[in-house]
Short mmCIF file of C-alpha atoms in Angstrom, two decimals:
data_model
loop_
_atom_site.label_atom_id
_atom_site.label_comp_id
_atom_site.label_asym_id
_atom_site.label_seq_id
_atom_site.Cartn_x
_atom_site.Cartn_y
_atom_site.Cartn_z
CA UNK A 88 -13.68 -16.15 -15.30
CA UNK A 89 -15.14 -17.48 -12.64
CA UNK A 90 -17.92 -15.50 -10.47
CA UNK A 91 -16.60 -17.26 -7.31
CA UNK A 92 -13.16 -15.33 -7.98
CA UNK A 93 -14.76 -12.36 -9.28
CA UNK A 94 -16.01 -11.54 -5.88
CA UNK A 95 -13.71 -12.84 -3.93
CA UNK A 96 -11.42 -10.53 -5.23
CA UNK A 97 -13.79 -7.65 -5.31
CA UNK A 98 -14.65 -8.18 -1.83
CA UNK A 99 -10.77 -8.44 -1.02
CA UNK A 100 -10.27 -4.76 -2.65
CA UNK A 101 -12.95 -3.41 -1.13
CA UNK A 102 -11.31 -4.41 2.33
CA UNK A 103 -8.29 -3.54 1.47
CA UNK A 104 -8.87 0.08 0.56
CA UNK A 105 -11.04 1.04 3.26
CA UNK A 106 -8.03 -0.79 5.73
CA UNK A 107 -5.38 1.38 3.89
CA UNK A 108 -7.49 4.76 4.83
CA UNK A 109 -7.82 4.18 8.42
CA UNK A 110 -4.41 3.41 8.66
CA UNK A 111 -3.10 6.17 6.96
CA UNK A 112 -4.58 8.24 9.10
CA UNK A 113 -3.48 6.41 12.28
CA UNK A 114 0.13 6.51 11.11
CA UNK A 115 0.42 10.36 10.19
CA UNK A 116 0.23 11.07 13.92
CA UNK A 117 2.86 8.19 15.33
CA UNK A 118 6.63 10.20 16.28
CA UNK A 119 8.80 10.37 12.79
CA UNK A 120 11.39 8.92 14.98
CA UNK A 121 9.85 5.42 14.11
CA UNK A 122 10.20 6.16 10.24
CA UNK A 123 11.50 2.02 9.04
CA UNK A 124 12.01 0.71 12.57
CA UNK A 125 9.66 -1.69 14.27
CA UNK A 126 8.93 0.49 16.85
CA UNK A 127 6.61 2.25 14.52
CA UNK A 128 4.31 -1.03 13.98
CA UNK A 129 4.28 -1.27 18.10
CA UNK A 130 3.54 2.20 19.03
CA UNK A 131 0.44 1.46 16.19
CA UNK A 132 -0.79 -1.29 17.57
CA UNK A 133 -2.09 0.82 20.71
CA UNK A 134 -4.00 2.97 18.22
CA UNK A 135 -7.69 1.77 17.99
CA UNK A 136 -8.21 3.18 14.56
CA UNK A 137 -5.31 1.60 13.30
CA UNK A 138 -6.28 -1.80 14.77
CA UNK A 139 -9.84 -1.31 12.72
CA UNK A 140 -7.36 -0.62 9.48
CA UNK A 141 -5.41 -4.09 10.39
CA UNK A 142 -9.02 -5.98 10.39
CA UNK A 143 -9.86 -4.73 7.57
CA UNK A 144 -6.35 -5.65 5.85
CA UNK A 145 -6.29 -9.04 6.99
CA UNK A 146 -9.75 -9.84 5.82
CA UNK A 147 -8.06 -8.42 2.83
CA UNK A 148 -5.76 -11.00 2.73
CA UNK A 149 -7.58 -13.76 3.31
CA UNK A 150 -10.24 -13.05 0.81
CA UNK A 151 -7.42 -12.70 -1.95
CA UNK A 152 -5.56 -15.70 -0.89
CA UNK A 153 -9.29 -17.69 -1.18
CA UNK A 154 -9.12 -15.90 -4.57
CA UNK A 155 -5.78 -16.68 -5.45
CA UNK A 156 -6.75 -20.50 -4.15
CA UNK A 157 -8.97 -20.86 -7.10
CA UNK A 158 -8.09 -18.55 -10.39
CA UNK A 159 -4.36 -17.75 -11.49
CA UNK A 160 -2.33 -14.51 -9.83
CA UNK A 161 -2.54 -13.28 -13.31
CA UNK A 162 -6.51 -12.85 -12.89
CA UNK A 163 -6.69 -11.68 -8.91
CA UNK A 164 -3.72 -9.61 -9.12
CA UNK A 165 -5.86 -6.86 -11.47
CA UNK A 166 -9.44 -7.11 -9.79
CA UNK A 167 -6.91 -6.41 -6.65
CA UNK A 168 -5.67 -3.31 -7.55
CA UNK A 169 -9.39 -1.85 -7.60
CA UNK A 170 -8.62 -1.59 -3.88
CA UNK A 171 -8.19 2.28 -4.67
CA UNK A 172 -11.76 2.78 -5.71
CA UNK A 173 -12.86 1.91 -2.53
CA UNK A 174 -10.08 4.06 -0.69
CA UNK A 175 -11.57 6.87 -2.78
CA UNK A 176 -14.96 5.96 -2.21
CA UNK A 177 -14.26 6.09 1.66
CA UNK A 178 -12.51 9.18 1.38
CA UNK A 179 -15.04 11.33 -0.49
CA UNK A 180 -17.79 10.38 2.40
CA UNK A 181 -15.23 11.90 4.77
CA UNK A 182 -14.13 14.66 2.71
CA UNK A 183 -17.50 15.01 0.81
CA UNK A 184 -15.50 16.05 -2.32
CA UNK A 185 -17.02 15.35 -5.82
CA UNK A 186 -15.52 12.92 -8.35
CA UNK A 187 -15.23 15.42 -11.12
CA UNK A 188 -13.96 15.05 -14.54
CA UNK A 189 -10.41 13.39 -12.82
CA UNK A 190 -12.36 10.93 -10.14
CA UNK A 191 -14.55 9.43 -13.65
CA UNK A 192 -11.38 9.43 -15.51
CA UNK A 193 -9.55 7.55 -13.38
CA UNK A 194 -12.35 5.09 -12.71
CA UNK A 195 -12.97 4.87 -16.17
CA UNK A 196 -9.19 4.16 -16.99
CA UNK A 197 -9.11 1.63 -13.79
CA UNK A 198 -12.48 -0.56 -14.69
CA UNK A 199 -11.33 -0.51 -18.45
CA UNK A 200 -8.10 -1.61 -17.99
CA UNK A 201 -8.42 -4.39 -16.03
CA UNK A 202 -10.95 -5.22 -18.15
CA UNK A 203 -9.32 -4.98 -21.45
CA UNK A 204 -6.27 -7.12 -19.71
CA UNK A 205 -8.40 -10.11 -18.68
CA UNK A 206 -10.49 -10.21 -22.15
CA UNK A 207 -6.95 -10.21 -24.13
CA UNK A 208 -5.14 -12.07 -22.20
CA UNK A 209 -7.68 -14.74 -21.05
CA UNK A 210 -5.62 -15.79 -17.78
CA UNK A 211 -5.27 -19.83 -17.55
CA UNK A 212 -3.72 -21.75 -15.41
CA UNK A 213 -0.85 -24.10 -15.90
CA UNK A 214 1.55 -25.71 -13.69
CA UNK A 215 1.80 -24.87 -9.97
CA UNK A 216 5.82 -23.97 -10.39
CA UNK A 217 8.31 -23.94 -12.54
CA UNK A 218 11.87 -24.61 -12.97
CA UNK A 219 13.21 -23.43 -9.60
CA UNK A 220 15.98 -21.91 -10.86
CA UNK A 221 13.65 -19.23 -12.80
CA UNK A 222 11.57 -18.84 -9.27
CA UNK A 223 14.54 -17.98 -6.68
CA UNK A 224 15.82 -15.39 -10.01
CA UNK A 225 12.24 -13.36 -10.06
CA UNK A 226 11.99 -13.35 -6.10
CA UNK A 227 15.71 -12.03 -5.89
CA UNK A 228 14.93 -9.46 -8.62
CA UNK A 229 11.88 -8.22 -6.83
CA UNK A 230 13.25 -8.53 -3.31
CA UNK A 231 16.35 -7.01 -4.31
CA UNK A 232 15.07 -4.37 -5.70
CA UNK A 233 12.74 -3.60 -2.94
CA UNK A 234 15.87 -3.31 -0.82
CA UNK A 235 17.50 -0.76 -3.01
CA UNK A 236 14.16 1.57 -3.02
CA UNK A 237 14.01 1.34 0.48
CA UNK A 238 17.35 2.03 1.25
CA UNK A 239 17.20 5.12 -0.89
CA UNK A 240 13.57 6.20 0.36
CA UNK A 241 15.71 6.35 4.11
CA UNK A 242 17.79 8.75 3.17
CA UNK A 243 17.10 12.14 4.69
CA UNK A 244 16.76 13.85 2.21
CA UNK A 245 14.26 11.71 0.16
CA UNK A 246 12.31 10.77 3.58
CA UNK A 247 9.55 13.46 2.47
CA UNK A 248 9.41 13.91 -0.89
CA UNK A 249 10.48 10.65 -3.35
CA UNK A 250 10.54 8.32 -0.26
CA UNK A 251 6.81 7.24 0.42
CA UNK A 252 6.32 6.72 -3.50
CA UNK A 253 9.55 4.33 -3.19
CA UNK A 254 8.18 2.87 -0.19
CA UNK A 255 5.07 2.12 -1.88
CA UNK A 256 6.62 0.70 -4.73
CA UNK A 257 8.89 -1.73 -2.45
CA UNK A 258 5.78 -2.64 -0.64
CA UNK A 259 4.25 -3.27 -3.82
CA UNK A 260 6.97 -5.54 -5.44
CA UNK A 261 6.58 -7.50 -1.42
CA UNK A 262 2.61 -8.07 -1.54
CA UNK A 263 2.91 -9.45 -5.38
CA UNK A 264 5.67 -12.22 -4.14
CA UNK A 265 3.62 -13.03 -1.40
CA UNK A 266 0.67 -13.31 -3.77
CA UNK A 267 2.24 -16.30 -5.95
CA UNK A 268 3.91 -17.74 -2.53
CA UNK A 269 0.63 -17.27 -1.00
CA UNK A 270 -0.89 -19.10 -4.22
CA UNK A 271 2.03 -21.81 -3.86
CA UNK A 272 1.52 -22.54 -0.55
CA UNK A 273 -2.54 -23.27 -0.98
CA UNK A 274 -2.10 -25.52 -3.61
CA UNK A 275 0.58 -27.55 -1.58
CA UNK A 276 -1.90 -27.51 1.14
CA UNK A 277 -5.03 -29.11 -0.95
CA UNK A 278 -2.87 -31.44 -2.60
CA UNK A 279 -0.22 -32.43 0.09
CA UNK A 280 -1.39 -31.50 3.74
CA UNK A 281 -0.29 -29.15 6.58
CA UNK A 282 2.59 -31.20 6.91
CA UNK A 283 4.01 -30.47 3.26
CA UNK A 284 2.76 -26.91 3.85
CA UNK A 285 4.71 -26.67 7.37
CA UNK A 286 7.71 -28.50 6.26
CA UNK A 287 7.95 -26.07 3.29
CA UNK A 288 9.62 -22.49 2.85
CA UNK A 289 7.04 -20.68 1.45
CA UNK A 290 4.43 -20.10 4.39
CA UNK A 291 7.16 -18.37 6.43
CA UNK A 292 8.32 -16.35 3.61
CA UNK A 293 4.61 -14.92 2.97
CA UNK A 294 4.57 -14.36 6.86
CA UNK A 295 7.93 -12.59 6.66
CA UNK A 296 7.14 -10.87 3.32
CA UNK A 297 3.61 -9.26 4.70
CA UNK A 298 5.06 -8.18 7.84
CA UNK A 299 7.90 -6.19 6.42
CA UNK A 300 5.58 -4.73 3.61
CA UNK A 301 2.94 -3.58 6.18
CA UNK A 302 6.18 -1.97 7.75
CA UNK A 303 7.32 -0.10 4.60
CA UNK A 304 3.35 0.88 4.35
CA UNK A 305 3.37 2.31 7.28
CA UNK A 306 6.08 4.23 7.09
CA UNK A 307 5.24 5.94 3.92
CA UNK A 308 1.67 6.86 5.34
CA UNK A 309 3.63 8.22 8.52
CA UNK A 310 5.30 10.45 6.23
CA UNK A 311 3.34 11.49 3.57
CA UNK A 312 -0.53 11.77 2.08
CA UNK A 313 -2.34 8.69 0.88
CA UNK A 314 -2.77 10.06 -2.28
CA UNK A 315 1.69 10.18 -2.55
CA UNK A 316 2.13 5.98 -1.63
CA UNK A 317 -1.11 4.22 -2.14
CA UNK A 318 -0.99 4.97 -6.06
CA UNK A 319 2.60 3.76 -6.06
CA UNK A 320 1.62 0.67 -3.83
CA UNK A 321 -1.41 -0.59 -6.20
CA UNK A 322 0.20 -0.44 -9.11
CA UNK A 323 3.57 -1.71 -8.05
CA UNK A 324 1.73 -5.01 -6.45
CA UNK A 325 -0.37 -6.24 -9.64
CA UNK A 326 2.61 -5.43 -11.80
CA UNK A 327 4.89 -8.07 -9.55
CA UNK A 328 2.20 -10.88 -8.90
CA UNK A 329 1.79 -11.07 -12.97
CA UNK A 330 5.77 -11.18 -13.22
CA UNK A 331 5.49 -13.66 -10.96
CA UNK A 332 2.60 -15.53 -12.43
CA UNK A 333 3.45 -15.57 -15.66
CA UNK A 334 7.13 -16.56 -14.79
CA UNK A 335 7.70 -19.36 -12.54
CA UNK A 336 3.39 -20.19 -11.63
CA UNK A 337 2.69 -21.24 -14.90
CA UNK A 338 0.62 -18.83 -15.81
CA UNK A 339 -0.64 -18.66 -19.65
CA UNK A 340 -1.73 -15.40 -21.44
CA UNK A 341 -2.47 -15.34 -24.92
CA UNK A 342 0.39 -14.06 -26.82
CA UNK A 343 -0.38 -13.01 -30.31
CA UNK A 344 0.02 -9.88 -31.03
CA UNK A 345 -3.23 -8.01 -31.17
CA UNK A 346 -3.54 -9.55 -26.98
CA UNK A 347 -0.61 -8.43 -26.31
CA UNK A 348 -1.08 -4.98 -27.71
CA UNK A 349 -4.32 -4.87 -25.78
CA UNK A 350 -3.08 -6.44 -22.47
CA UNK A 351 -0.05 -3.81 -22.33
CA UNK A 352 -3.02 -0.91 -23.48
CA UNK A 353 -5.13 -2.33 -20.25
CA UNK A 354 -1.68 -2.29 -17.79
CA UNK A 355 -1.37 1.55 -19.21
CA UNK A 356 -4.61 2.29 -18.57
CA UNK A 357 -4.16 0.12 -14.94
CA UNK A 358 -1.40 2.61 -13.99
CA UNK A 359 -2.84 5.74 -15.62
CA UNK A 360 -6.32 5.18 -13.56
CA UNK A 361 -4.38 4.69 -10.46
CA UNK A 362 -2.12 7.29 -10.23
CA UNK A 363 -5.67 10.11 -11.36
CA UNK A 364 -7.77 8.28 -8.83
CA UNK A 365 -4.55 8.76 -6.47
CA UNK A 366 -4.01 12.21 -6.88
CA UNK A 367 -7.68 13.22 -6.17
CA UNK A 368 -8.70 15.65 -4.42
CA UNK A 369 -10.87 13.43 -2.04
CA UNK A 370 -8.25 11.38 -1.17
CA UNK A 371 -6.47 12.13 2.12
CA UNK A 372 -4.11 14.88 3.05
CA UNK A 373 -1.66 14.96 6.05
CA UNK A 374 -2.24 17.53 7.82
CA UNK A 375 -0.41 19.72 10.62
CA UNK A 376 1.75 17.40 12.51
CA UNK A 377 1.24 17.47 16.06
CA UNK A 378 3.35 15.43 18.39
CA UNK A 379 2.99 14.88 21.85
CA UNK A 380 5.34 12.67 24.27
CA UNK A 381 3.29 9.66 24.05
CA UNK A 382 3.03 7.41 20.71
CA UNK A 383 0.85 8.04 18.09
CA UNK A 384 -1.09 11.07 20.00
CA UNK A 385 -1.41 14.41 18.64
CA UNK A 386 -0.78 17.28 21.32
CA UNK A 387 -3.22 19.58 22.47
CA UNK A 388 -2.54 22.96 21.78
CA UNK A 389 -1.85 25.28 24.88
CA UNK A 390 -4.92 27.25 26.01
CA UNK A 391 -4.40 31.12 24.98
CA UNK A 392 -3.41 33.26 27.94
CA UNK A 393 -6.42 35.86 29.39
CA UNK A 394 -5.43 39.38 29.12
CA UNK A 395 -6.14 39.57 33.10
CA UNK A 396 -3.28 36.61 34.02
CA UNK A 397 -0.56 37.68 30.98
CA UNK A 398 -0.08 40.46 33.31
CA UNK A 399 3.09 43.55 31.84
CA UNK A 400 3.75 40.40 28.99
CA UNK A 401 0.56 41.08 27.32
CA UNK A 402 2.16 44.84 26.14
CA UNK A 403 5.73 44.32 25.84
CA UNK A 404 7.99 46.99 26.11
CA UNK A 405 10.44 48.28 23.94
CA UNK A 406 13.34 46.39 25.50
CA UNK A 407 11.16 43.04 25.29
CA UNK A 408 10.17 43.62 22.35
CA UNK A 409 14.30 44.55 20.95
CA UNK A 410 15.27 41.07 23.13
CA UNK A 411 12.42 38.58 21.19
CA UNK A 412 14.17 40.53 17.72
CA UNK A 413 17.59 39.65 18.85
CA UNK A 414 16.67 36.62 20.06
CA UNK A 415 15.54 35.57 16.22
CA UNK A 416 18.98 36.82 14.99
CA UNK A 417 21.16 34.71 16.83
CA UNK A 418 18.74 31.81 15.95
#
């Protein structure tokens, strides 16, 4: 494995999960009447913090498409998903919660598994694509199936409980397409020029890809903790970009046995790090919702009344008192 790669990647992660905190906690305040529309991604934009969390996101990007530029999707996509370490890391400072016997678990399970998947497997590269036929059949599996989790994450009654872990799972199975694409459309830049690249598909589908996962991100941290999408989100994404890797990129993992017992013990241990570094108690909680008129601005509560201007209200009478009761029954 390269070192170049190495820390690209780690740098990329490290970007990445700090970006995904700030806008978390941007999004929790924007009006729930934006939940999957674009309006939610333009009443954002006016949000400093959020703006920071884009930066941060977009170095992101370009650190792991330099990454993905110059070792396989199979190798990035792992070191990627240590992108939660960092949220966590960022989080305890703010919440100034210890790491505990879960927070060293978690890591422990994380660091190991990637590990253990890039020792067995020993990610090479091969081809740039493959039979096109096999591509456009992975893409429509993963983009289709995006589609169905997000059209079941809308539904009312899933908006606040099972819909930002489908969101973040849709988002996930989005960023690890527009990985390989991402990977596709590098290589067809060194080796053909931004013509090829411009005259090409896959530039515009990473463009369309990213901007529709940042909206299904978004919408899951408007509706729900970090700790409820991000897990789902980082280990959705790695999970895609080696489908999509190994499938139609020409990826090559070793495939005797004993590696591939190992590399499906380091995905385990991937997803089983993720979702106990998720859950944490550092990470983020939404808290009380307050919504003013304005986007993305929480309300200020009303000053209390003094006892000298609340005037008769401040002891209600009996027949105040029996109108507030009836008042409840009828509502």
């Amino acid at each position: 494995m390269s070192v170049l790669v190495l820390v690209l990647s780690v740098s990329a992660a490290c970007c990445l999960g700090f970006g995904f905190v700030f806008q978390q906690d941007a999004a929790q305040r924007a009006p729930l009447s934006d939940f999957l529309s674009p309006r939610l991604l333009l009443d954002l934009v006016r949000v400093p913090e959020w703006l920071g969390g884009i930066g941060l996101m977009v170095c992101g990007m370009v650190l792991g498409a330099l990454a993905l530029g110059q070792g396989e999707v199979s190798l990035v996509e792992p070191l990627l998903a240590t992108n939660l370490l960092f949220a966590l890391t960022l989080s305890r400072h703010r919440t100034k919660q210890p790491l505990g016997r879960q927070g060293w678990s978690g890591l422990v399970l994380l660091a190991g598994g990637v590990t253990a998947f890039i020792v067995a497997g020993e990610p090479r590269g091969g081809d740039a694509e493959s039979d096109p036929l096999r591509q456009w059949l992975i893409i429509g599996v993963m983009v289709g199936s995006a589609m169905l989790l997000t059209v079941y994450a809308k539904g009312s009654r899933h908006r606040f409980t099972a819909g930002p872990v489908l969101l973040g799972v849709a988002a996930g199975l989005l960023y690890g397409v527009q990985d390989a694409l991402t990977r596709v459309s590098g290589g067809r830049l060194s080796d053909e020029g931004w013509l090829a690249l411009l005259t090409g598909w896959q530039p515009y589908a990473v463009l369309v890809l990213g901007v529709t996962g940042l909206l299904l991100v978004q919408s899951a941290f408007e509706t729900a903790p970090l700790r409820m999408s991000l897990p789902a989100l980082t280990a959705a994404q790695p999970l895609a970009g080696i489908v999509c890797g190994v499938g139609f990129l020409g990826d090559q993992l070793r495939m005797d046995a004993g590696a591939l017992a190992w590399q499906a013990t380091g995905l385990a241990a991937i997803v089983g790090g993720i979702v106990l570094l998720g859950s944490h108690p550092a990470m983020p909680r939404t808290g009380e919702r307050l919504r003013a008129p304005g986007p993305c601005a929480p309300s200020s509560p009303a000053p209390p009344s003094s006892p000298s201007s609340a005037g008769p209200a401040a002891d209600p009478g009996p027949s105040a008192s029996g109108q507030r009761g009836l008042g409840r029954h009828h509502r």
